[in-house]
Structures are given as C-alpha cells and as structure tokens.
PDB file of C-alpha atoms in Angstrom:
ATOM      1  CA  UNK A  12      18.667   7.413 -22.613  1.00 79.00           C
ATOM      2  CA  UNK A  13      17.707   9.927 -19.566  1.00 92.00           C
ATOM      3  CA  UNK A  14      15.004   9.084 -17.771  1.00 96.00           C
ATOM      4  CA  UNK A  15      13.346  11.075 -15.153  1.00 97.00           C
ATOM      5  CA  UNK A  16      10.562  11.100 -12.541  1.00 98.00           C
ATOM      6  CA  UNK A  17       8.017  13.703 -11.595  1.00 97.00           C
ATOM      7  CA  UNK A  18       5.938  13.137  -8.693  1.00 98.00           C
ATOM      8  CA  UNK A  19       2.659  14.910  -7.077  1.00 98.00           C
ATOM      9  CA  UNK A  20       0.463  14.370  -4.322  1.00 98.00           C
ATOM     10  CA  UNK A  21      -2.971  15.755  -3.313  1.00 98.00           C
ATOM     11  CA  UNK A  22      -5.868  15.322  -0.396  1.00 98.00           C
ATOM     12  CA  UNK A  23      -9.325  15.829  -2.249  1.00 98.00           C
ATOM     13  CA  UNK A  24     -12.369  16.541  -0.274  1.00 97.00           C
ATOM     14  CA  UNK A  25     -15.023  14.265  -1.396  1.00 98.00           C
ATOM     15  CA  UNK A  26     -15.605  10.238  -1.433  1.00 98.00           C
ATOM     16  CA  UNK A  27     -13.136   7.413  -3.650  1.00 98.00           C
ATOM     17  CA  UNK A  28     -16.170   6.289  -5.190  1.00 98.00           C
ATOM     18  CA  UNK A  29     -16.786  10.025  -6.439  1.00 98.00           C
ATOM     19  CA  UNK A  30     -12.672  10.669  -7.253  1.00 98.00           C
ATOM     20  CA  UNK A  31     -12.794   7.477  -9.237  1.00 98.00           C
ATOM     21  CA  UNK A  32     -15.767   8.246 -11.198  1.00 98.00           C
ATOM     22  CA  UNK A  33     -14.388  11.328 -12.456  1.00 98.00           C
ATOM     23  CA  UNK A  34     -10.585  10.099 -13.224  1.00 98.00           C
ATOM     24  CA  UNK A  35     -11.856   7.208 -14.739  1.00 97.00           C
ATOM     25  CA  UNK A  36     -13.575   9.128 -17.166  1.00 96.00           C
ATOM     26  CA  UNK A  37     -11.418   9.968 -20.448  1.00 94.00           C
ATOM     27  CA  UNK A  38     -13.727  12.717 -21.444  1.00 94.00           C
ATOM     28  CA  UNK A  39     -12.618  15.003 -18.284  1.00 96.00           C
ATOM     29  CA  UNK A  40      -9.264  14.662 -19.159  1.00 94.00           C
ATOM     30  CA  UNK A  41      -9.838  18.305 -21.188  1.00 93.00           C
ATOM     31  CA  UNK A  42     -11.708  19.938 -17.941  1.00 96.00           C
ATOM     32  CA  UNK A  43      -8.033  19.144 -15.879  1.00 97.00           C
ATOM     33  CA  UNK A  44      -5.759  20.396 -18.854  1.00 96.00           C
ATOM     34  CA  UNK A  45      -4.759  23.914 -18.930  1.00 95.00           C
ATOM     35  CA  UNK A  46      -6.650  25.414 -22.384  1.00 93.00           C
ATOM     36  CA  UNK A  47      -3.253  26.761 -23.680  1.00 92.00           C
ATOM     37  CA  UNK A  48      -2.258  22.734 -24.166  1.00 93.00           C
ATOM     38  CA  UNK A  49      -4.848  23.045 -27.380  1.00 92.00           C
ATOM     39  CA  UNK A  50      -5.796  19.393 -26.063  1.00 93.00           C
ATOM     40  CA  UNK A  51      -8.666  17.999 -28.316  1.00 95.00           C
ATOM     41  CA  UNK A  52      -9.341  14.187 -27.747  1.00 96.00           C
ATOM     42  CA  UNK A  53      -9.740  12.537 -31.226  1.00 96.00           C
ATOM     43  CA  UNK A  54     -11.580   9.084 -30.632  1.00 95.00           C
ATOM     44  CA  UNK A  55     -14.947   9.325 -30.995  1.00 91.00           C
ATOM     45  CA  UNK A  56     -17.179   7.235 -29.124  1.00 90.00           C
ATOM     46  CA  UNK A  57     -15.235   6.571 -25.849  1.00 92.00           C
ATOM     47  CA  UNK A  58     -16.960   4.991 -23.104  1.00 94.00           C
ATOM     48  CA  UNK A  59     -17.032   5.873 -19.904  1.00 92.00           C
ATOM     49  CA  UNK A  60     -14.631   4.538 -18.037  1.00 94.00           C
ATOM     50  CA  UNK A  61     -11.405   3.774 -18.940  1.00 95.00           C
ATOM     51  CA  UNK A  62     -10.361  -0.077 -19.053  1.00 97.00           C
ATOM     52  CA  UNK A  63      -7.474  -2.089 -19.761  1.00 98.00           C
ATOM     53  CA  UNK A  64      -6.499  -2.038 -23.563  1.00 98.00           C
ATOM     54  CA  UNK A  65      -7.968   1.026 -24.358  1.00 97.00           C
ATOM     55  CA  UNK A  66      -6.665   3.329 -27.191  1.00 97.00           C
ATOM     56  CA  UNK A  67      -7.053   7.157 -26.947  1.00 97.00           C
ATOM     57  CA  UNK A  68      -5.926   9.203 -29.525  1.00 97.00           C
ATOM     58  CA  UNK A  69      -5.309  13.435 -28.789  1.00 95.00           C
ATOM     59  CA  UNK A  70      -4.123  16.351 -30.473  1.00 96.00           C
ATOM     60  CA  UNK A  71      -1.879  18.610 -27.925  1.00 93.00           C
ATOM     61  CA  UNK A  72      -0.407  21.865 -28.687  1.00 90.00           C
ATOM     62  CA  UNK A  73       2.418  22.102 -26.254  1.00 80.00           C
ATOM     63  CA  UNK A  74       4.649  24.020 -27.896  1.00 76.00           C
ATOM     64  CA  UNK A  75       4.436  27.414 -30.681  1.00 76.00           C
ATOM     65  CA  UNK A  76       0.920  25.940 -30.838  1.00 81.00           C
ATOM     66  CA  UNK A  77       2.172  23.587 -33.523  1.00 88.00           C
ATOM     67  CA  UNK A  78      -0.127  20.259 -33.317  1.00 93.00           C
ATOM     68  CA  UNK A  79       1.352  17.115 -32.432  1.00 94.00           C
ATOM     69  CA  UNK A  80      -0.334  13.658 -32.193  1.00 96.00           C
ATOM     70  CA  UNK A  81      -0.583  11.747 -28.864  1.00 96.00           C
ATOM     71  CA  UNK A  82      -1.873   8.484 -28.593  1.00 98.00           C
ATOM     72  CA  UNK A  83      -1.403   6.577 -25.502  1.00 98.00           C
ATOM     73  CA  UNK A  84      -2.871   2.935 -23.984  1.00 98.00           C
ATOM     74  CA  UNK A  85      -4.683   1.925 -20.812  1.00 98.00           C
ATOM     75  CA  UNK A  86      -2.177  -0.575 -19.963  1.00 98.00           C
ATOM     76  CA  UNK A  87      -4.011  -1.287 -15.872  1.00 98.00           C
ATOM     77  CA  UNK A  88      -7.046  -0.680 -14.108  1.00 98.00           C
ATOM     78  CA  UNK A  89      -7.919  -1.398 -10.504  1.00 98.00           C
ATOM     79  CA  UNK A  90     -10.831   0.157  -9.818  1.00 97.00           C
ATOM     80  CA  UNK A  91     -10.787   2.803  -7.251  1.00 98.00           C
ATOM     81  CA  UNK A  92      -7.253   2.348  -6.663  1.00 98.00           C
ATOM     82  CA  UNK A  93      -5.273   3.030  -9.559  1.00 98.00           C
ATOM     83  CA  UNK A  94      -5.075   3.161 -13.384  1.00 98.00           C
ATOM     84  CA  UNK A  95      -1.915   3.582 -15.866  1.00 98.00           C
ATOM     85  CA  UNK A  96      -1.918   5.141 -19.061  1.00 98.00           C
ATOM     86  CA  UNK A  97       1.333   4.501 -21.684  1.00 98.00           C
ATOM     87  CA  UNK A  98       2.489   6.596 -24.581  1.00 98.00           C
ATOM     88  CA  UNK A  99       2.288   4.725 -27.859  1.00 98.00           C
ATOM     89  CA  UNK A 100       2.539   7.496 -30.204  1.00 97.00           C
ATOM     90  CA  UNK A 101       3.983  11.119 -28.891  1.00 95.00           C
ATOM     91  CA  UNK A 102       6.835  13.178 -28.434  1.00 92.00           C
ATOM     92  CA  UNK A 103       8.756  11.107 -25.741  1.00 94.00           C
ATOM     93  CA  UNK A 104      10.913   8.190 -26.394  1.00 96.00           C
ATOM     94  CA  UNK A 105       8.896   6.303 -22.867  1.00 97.00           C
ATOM     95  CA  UNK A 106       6.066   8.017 -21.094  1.00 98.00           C
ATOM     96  CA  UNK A 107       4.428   6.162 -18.103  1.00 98.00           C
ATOM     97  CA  UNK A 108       1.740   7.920 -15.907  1.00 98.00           C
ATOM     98  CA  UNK A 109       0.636   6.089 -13.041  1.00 98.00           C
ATOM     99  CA  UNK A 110      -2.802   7.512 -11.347  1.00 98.00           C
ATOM    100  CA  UNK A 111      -3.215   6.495  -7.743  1.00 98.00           C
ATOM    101  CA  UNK A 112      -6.111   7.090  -5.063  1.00 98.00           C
ATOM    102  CA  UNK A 113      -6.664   5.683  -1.474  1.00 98.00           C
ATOM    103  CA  UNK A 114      -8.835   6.834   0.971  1.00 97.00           C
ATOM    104  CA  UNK A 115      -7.627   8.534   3.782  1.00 98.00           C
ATOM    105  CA  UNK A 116      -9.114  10.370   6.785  1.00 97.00           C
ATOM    106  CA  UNK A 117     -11.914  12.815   5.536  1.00 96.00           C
ATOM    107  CA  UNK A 118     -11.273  12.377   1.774  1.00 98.00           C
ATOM    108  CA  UNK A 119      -8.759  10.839  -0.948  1.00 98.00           C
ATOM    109  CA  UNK A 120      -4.861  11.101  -1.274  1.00 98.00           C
ATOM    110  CA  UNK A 121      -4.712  11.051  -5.386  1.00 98.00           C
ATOM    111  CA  UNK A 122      -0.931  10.578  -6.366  1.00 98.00           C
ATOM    112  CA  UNK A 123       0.696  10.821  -9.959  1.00 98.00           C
ATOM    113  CA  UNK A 124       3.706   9.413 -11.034  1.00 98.00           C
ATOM    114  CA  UNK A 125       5.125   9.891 -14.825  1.00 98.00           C
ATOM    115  CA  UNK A 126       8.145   8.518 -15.728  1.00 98.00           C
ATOM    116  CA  UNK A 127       9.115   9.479 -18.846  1.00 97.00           C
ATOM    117  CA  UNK A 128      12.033  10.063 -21.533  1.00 97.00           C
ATOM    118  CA  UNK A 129      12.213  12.897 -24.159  1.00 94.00           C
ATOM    119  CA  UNK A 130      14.063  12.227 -27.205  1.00 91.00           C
ATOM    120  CA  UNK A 131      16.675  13.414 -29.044  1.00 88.00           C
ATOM    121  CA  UNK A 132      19.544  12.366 -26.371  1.00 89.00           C
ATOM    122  CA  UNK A 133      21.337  14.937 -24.989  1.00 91.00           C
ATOM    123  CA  UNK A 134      18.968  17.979 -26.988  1.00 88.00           C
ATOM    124  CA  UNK A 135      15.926  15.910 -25.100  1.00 88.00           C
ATOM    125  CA  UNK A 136      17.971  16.311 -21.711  1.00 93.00           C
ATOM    126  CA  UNK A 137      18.678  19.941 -22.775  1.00 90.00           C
ATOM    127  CA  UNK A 138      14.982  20.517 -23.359  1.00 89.00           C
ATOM    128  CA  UNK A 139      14.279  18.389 -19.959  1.00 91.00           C
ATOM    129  CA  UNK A 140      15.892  21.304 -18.385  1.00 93.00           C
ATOM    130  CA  UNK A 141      14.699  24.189 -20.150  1.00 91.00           C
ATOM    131  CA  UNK A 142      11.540  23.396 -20.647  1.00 91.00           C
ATOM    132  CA  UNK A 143       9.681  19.987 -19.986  1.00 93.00           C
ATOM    133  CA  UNK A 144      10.307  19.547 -16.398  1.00 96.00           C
ATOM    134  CA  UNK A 145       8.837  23.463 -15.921  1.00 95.00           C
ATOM    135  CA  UNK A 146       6.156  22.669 -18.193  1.00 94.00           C
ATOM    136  CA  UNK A 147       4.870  19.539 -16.407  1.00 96.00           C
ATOM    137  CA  UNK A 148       4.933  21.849 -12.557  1.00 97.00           C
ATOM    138  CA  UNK A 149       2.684  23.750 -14.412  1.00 96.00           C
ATOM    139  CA  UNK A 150       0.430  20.901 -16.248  1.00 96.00           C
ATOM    140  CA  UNK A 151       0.049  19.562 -12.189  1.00 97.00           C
ATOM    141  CA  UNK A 152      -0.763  23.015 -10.384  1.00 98.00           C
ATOM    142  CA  UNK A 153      -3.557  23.648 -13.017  1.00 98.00           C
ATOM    143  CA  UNK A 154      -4.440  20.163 -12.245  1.00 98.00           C
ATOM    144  CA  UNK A 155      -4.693  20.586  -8.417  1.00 98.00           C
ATOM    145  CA  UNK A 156      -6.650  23.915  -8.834  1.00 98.00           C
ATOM    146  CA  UNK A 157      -9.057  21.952 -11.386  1.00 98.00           C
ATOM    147  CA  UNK A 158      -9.488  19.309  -8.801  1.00 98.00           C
ATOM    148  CA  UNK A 159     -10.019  21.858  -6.181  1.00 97.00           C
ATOM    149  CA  UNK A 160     -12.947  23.369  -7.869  1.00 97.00           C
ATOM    150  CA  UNK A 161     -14.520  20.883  -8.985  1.00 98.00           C
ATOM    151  CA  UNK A 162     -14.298  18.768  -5.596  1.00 97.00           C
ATOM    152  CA  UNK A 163     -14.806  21.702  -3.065  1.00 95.00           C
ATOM    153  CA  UNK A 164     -15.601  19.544  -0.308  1.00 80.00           C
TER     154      UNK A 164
END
C-alpha cells in the first residue's frame, strides 16, 4: 500500500478564538474549496461546530466532473487547538487530515497534515504522481487565498 504525506503551513492575521470558530464550522468547508471541486455537503442539519463522532456526508466532483460520494468522521476535537477528520467512504484506501492552530506572535500558525492512500496499488501510485499530489497543491493554495480574504487582518 503507498502511503504519502502532504503538509502546509500558514500565519493568519486575526485571533484563535476567531480561526477556530470558522474551521470548526462544517458549513464553511464549501467557502475554502475551489468551486471546480463541485463540493455540495449532503447532511442536512449540521450543527455548528464540529465534535467528536460526527458524520458528514459530501458530493465532490474531482475529476471529468463525474460525482463521487465522500463521507468522512470527526474522529478528535480539542478545541482551539486541533481537530481530525477520517475518510469512511471515498476514493482513497486511508485518508487522515489533521487541522492544527496555535497562537503565535500577532496571529495563528494553522497547519494541515493529510496522510492518505489512493487505491488501486500501483495505478493509485501512478495517479499519485500524475495527478493527486498536483491536485491537492492546488486544493491548499485556493485554501490559503480563501483564508487570506476572509481573515485580512
């Protein structure tokens, strides 16, 4: 099984109080995700903030805009430091996305780490290479330019 690790870091302008607030919340998962995903979350009635246990079902168009189901677990919260969401239903054999914050001097250090598998062996390593790694750089630097604009500082 290949397993690989994709990392990013980023200073935000603004409070951990105000970071966590907004990462906590599973409905502004959409405002951070690039429109060409087709990302659509499909549980109604979510609360918000995200706890331990929870169950959140999408529907992601990653690739030939052909729909695929994602449904992934709150697996830990510690509030204002970190939460961890885990792939139960998807396209990857493991995915793993840890969502840090701490507060540093004048603002937040948020840090991501996924660890994840794709399937299908050595096609999912192929595809790793082609295509998934590249595709995830891109999820993240929409993601810091999101997080830029909506926490100017």
């Amino acid at each position: 099984m290949a397993f690989y690790q994709f990392k990013r870091e980023q200073f935000i302008k603004s409070s951990i109080s105000e970071v966590w607030d907004f990462i906590s919340r599973p409905q502004n998962l959409k405002r951070i995700t690039p429109s060409y995903m087709g990302f659509d979350i499909r549980t109604s009635d979510l609360p918000n903030v995200a706890y331990e246990g929870m169950i959140i079902a999408y529907t992601v168009r990653p690739l030939l805009g052909i729909p695929t189901t994602w449904v992934t677990e709150i697996t830990h919260v510690e509030p204002q430091k970190y939460f961890v969401d885990e792939q139960r239903v998807g396209p990857y054999k493991l995915w793993h996305h840890e969502h840090h914050i701490e507060a540093v001097k004048d603002g937040v250090l948020m840090k991501d780490i996924v660890s994840y598998s794709p399937p299908l062996g050595v096609l999912g390593q192929l595809a790793n290479t082609l295509l998934i790694s590249k595709k995830l750089e891109a999820i993240f630097d929409y993601r810091t330019k999101a997080f830029e604009e909506i926490f100017p500082g």
